[in-house]
Short mmCIF file of C-alpha atoms in Angstrom, two decimals:
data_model
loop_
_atom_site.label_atom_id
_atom_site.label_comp_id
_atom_site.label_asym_id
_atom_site.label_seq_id
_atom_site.Cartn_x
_atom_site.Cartn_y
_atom_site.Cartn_z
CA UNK A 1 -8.11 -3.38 25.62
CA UNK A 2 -9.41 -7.01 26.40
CA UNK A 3 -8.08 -9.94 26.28
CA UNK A 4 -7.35 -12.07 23.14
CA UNK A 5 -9.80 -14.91 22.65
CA UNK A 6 -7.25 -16.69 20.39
CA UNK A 7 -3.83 -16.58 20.58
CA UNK A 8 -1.10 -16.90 18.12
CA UNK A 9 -0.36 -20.55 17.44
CA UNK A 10 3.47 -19.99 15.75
CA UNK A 11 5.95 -17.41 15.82
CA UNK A 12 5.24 -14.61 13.26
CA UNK A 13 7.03 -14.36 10.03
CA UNK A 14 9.19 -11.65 9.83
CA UNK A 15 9.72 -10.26 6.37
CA UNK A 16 13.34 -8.32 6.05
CA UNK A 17 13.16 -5.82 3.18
CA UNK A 18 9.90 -6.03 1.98
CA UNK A 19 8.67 -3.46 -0.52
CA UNK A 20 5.29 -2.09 -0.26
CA UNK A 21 4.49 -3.39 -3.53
CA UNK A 22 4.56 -6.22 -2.43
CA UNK A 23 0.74 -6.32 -1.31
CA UNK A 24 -0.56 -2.91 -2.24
CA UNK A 25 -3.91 -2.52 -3.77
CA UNK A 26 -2.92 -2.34 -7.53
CA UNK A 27 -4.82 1.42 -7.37
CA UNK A 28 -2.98 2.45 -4.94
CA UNK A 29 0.45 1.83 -5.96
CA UNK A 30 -0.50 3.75 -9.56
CA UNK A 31 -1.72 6.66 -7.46
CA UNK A 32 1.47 6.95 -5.52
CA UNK A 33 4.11 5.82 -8.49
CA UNK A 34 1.94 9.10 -10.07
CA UNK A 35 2.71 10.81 -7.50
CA UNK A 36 6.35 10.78 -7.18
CA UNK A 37 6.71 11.52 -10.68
CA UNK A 38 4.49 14.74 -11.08
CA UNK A 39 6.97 18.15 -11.16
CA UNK A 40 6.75 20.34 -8.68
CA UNK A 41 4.76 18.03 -6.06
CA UNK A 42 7.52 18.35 -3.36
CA UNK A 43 7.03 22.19 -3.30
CA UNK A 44 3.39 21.84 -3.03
CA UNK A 45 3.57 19.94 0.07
CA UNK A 46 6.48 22.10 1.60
CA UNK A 47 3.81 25.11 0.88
CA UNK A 48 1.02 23.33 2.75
CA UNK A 49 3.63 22.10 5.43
CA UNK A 50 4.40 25.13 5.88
CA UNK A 51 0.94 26.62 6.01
CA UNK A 52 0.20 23.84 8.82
CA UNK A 53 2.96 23.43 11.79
CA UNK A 54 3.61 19.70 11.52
CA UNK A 55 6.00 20.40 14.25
CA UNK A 56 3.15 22.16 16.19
CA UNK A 57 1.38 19.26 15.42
CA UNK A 58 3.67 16.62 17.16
CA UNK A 59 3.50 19.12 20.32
CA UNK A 60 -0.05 18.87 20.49
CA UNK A 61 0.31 14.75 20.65
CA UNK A 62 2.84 14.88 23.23
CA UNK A 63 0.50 17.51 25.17
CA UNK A 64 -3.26 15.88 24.88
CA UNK A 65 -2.26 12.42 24.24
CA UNK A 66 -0.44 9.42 26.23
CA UNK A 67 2.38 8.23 24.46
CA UNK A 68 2.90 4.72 24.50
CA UNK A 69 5.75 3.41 25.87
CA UNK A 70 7.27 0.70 28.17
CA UNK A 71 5.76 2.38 30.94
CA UNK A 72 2.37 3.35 30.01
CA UNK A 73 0.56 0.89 27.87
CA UNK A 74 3.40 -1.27 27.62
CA UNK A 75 1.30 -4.43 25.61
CA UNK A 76 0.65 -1.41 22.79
CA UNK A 77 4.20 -0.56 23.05
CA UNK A 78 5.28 -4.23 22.47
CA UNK A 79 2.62 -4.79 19.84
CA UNK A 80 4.16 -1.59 17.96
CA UNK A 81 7.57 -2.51 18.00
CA UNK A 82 6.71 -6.51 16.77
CA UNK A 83 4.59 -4.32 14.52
CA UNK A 84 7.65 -2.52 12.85
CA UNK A 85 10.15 -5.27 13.59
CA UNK A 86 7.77 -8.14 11.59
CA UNK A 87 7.52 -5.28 8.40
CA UNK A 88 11.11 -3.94 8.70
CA UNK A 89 10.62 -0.42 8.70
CA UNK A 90 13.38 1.63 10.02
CA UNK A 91 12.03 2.90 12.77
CA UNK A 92 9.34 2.30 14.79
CA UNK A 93 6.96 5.27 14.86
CA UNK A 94 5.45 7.10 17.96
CA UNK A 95 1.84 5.87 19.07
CA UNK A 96 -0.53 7.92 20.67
CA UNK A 97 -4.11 6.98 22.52
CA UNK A 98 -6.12 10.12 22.56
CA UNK A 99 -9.15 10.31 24.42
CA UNK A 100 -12.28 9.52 21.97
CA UNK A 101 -15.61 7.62 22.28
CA UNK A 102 -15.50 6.78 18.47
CA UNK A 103 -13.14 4.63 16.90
CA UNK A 104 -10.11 6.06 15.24
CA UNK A 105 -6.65 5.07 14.02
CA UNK A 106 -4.65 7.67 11.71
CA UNK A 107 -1.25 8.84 10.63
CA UNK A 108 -0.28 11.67 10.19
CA UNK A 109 2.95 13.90 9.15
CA UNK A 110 5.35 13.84 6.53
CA UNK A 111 8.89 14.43 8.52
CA UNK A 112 8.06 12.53 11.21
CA UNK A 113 4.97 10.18 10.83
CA UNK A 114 2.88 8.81 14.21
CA UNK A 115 -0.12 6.82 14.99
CA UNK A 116 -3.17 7.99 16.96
CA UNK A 117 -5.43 5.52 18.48
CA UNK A 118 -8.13 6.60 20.36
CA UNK A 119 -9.67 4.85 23.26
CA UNK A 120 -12.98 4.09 21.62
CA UNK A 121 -10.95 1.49 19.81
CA UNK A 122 -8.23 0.35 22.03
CA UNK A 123 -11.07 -0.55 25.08
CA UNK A 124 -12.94 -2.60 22.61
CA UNK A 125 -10.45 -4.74 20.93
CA UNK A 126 -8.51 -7.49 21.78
CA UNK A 127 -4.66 -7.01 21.64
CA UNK A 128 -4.58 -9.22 18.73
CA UNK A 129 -7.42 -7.37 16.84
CA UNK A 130 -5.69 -4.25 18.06
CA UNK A 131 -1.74 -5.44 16.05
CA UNK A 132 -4.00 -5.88 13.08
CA UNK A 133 -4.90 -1.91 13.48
CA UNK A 134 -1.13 -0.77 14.87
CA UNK A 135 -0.15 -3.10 11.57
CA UNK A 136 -2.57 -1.23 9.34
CA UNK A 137 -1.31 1.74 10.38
CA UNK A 138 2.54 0.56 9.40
CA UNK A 139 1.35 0.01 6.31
CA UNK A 140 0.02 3.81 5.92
CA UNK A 141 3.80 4.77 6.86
CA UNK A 142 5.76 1.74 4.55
CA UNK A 143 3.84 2.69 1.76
CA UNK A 144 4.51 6.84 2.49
CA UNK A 145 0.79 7.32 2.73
CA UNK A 146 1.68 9.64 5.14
CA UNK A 147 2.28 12.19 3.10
CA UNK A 148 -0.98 12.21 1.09
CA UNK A 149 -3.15 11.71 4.22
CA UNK A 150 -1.97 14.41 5.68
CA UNK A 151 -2.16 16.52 2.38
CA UNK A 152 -5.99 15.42 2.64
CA UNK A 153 -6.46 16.46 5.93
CA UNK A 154 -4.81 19.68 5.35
CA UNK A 155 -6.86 20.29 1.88
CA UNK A 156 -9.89 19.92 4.02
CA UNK A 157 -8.84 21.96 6.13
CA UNK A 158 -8.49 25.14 3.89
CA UNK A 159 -11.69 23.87 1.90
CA UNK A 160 -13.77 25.02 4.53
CA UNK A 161 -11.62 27.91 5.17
CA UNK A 162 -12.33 29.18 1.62
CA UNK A 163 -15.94 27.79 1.42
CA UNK A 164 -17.23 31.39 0.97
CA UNK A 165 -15.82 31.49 -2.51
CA UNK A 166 -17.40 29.35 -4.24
CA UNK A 167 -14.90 28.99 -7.71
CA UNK A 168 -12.43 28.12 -4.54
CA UNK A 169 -14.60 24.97 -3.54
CA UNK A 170 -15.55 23.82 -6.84
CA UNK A 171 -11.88 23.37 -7.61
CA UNK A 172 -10.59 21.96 -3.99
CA UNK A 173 -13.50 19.14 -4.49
CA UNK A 174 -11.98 17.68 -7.80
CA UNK A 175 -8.78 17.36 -5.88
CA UNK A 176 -10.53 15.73 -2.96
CA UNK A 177 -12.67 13.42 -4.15
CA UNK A 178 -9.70 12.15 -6.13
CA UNK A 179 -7.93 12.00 -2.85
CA UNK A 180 -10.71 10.45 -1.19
CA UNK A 181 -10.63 7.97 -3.92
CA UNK A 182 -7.35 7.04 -3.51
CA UNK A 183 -7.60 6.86 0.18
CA UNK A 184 -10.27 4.09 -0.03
CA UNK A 185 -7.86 2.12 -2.15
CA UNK A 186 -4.78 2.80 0.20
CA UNK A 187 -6.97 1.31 3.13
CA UNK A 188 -7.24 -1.86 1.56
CA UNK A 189 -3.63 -1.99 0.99
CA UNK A 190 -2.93 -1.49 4.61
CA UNK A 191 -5.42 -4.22 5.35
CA UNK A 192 -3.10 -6.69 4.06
CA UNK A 193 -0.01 -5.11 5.96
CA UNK A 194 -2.15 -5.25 9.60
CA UNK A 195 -2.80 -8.73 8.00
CA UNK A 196 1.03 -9.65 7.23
CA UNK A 197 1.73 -7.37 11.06
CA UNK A 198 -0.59 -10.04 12.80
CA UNK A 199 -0.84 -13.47 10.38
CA UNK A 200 -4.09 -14.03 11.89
CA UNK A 201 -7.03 -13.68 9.61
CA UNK A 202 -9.98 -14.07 12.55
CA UNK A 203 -8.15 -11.01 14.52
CA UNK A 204 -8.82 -8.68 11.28
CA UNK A 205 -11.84 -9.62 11.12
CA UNK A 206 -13.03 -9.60 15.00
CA UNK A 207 -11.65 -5.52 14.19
CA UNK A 208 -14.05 -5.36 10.47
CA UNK A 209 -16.74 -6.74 12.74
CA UNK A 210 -16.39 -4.08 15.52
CA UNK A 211 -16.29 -0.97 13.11
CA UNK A 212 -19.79 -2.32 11.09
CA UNK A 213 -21.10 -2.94 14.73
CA UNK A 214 -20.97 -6.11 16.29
CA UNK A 215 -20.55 -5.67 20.49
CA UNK A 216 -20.92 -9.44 20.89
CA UNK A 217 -19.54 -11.99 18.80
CA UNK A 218 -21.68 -14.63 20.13
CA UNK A 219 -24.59 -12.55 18.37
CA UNK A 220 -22.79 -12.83 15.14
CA UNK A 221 -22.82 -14.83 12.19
CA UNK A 222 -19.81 -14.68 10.15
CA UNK A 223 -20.94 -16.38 6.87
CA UNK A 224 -24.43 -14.09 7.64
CA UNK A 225 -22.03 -10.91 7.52
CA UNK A 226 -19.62 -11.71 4.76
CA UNK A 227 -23.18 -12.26 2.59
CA UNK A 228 -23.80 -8.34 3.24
CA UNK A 229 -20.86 -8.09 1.06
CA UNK A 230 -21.90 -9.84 -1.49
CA UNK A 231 -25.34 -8.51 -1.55
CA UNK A 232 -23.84 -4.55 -1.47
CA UNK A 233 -21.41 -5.75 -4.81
CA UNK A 234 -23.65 -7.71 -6.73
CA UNK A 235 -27.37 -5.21 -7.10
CA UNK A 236 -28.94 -4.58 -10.11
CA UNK A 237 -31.05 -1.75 -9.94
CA UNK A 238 -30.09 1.75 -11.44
CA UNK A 239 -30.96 3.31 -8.37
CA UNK A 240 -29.05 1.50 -5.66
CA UNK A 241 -25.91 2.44 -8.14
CA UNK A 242 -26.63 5.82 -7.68
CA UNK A 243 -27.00 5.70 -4.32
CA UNK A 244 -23.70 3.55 -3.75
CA UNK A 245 -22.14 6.09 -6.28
CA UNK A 246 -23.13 9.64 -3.84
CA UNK A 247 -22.71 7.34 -0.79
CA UNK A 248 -19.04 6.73 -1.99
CA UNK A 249 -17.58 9.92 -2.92
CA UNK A 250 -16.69 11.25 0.29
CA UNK A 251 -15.78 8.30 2.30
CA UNK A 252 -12.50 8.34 3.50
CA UNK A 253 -12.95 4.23 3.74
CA UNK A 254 -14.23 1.50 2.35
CA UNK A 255 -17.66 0.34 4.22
CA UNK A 256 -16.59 -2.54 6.99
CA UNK A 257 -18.59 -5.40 5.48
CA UNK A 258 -16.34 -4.80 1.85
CA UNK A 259 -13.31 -4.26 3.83
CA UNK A 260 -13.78 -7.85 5.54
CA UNK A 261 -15.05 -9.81 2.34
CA UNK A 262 -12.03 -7.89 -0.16
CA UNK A 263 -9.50 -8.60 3.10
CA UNK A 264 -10.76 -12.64 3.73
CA UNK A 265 -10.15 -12.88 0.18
CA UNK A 266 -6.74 -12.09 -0.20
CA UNK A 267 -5.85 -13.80 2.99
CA UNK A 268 -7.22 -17.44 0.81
CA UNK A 269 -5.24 -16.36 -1.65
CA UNK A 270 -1.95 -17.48 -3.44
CA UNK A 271 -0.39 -13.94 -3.65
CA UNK A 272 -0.72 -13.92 0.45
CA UNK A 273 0.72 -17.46 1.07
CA UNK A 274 3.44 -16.37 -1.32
CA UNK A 275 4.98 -13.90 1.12
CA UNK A 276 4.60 -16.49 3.98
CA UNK A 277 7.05 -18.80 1.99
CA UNK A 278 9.80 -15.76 1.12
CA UNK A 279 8.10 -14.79 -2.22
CA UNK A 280 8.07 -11.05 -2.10
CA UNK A 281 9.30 -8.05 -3.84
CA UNK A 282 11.87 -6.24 -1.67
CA UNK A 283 13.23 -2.55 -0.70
CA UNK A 284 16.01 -2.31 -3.80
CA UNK A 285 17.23 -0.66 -6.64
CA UNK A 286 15.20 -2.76 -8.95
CA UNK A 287 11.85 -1.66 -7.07
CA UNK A 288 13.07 1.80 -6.58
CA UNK A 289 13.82 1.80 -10.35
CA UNK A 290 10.03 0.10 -11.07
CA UNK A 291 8.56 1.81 -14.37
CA UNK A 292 5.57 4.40 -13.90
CA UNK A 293 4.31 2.44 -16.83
CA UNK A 294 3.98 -0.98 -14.97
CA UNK A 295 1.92 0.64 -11.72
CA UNK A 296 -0.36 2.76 -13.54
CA UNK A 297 -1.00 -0.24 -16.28
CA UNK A 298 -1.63 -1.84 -13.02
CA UNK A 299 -4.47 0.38 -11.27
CA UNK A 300 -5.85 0.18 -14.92
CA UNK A 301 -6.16 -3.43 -15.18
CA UNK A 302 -7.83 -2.89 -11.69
CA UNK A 303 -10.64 -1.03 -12.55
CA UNK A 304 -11.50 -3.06 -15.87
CA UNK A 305 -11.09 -6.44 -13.37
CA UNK A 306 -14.04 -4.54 -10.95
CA UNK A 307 -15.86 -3.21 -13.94
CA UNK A 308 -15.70 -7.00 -15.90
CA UNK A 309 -16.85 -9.31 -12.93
CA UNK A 310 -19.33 -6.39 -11.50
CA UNK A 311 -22.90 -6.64 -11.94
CA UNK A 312 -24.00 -3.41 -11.13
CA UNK A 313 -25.61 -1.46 -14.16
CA UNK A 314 -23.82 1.89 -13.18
CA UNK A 315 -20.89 -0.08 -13.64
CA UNK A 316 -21.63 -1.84 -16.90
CA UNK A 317 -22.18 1.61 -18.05
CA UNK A 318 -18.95 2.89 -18.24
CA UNK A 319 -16.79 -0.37 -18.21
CA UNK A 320 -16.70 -0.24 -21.98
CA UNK A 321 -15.52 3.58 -21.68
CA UNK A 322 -13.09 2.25 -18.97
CA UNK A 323 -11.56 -0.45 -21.10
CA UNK A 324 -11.36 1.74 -24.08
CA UNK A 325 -9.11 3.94 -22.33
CA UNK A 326 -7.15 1.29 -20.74
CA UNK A 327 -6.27 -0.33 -24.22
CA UNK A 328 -5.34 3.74 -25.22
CA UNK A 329 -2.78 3.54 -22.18
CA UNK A 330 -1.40 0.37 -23.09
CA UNK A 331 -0.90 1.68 -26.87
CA UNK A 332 0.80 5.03 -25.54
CA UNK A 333 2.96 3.16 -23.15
CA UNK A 334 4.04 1.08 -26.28
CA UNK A 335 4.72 3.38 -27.84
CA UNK A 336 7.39 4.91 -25.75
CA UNK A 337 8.89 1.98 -24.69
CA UNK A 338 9.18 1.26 -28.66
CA UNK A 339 11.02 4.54 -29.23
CA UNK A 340 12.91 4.37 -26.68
CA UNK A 341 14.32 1.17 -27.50
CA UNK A 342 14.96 1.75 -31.77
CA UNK A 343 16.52 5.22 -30.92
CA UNK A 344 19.91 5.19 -31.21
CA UNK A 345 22.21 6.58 -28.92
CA UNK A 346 23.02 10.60 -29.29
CA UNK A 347 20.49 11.26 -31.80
CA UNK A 348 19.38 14.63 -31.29
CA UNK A 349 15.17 15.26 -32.74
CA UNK A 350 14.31 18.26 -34.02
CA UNK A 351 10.94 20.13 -33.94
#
């Protein structure tokens, strides 16, 4: 951990109550509202919880890991509780630093969520590049990514357990690339939450800048580096599509140099400087109560946004396809909400 080369100008917002919603990648948010909704998911993940000691799991943190606290790494420990404090989440989860030359930040478990950070990360960043990541990782447990990431981990777990049987691998890989899928959206939802955890857009990207490479800032060009970005969205050849497509499919994350262009983005943005001022959606009975309708119209409009303004051919390919189906949703969606509203009360239908 080094020292901050900037340091925070103003007290940080705090934001009592806020809903996850509230910034989450439009994707994300259908994926989860999905989620909640689909029978029979909550004995699915007792099976695999039970199949994997989360409470064995814990153990192992407490027995291979330092646990941050007031005593041992006590500027992580204040950092996490600002962290949770600033986002209003209950409680504060555990943090970990395990010992690893790569850099890593996770959450994991369902009862009990914690962070891991592992040294590789926390001896190159600053402490104010570092609240981005412990904010990022608040985000994972606001927005109950928990649950799913550790599904993910777990699925992958088994998959190569079973990789022998090959019917057994072909069907685990539908169900993980569509995880993986959702994961890269869910990282660029808690991109805006480290954001929101630290209100300081250079910070998140001094951390972008040290996962695509950069040792030295001094070497570094940041209007060179956001160009990548542009350069990766905006090809035109057939081929690079396909090879972005393969590339893709079994990242866990997006690649730094989107993650810092999509994240600089929203931090110019009005929908950011919204929740500055107050604007947000809160924790209530209204957004408990949000239709499955609204998020998953939501991830749709999404994808026919990317596919509209993209000018990669792979994309043009199926963005009519895309918006075909998305105008399909919207009619079916209609179409309840129509019935549901000219039925009258206690009529009974009959088959």
């Amino acid at each position: 951990m080094t020292e901050s080369d900037v340091q925070q100008a103003a007290p940080r917002i705090q934001f009592p109550g806020i809903s996850p919603r509230a910034y989450e990648h439009p994707a994300d948010r259908g994926a989860m509202a999905t989620l909640r909704t689909v029978p029979g998911v909550g004995n699915v993940l007792k099976t695999l919880n039970s199949l994997f000691n989360e409470r064995a799991e814990r153990l192992m943190a407490v027995a291979s890991h330092v646990r941050v606290g007031p005593a041992q790494y006590p500027t992580l420990d204040k950092v996490r509780l600002e962290s949770a404090e600033i986002l209003d989440l209950p409680k504060a989860p555990k943090l970990y630093v395990s010992r690893d030359p790569r850099a890593i930040a996770q959450t994991r478990g369902i009862d009990e969520p914690f962070i891991v950070l592992s040294t590789g990360l926390v001896e190159a960043l600053d402490t104010e590049a570092l609240r981005f990541v412990i904010g990022h990782e608040m985000g994972h447990v606001l927005s109950g990514h928990a649950v799913l990431l550790t599904l993910l981990d777990r699925l992958l777990r088994l998959q190569r357990s079973i990789a022998w049987v090959p019917l057994g691998v072909i069907g685990l890989r539908a169900v993980i690339a569509a995880l993986h899928e959702w994961q890269r959206k869910s990282e660029l939802s808690c991109d805006r939450a480290g954001l929101l955890a630290g209100q300081d857009p250079q910070a998140a990207l001094r951390a972008h800048l040290y996962l695509a490479g950069a040792t030295d800032l001094s070497q570094i060009d940041i209007p060179s580096f956001l160009e990548q970005a542009r350069e990766y969205e905006e090809i035109d050849d057939i081929r690079d599509s396909i090879i972005k497509l393969l590339a893709v499919e079994s990242q866990p994350h997006p690649f730094s140099v989107v993650r810092a262009s999509q994240l600089q983005r929203w931090a110019a943005s009005d929908e950011y400087r919204a929740i500055l001022t107050g604007d947000y959606r809160r924790r209530d009975a209204q957004d408990e109560g949000n239709p499955l309708n609204e998020d998953i119209q939501g991830a749709a409009k999404s994808y026919k946004d990317t596919w509209d303004n993209s000018t990669d051919p792979l994309v043009k390919v199926v963005s009519d396809v895309g918006g075909a189906i998305t105008g399909m949703a919207d009619k079916v969606f209609g179409g309840f909400r129509r019935s549901g509203q000219q039925e009258p009360a206690g009529s009974d239908s009959t088959n």
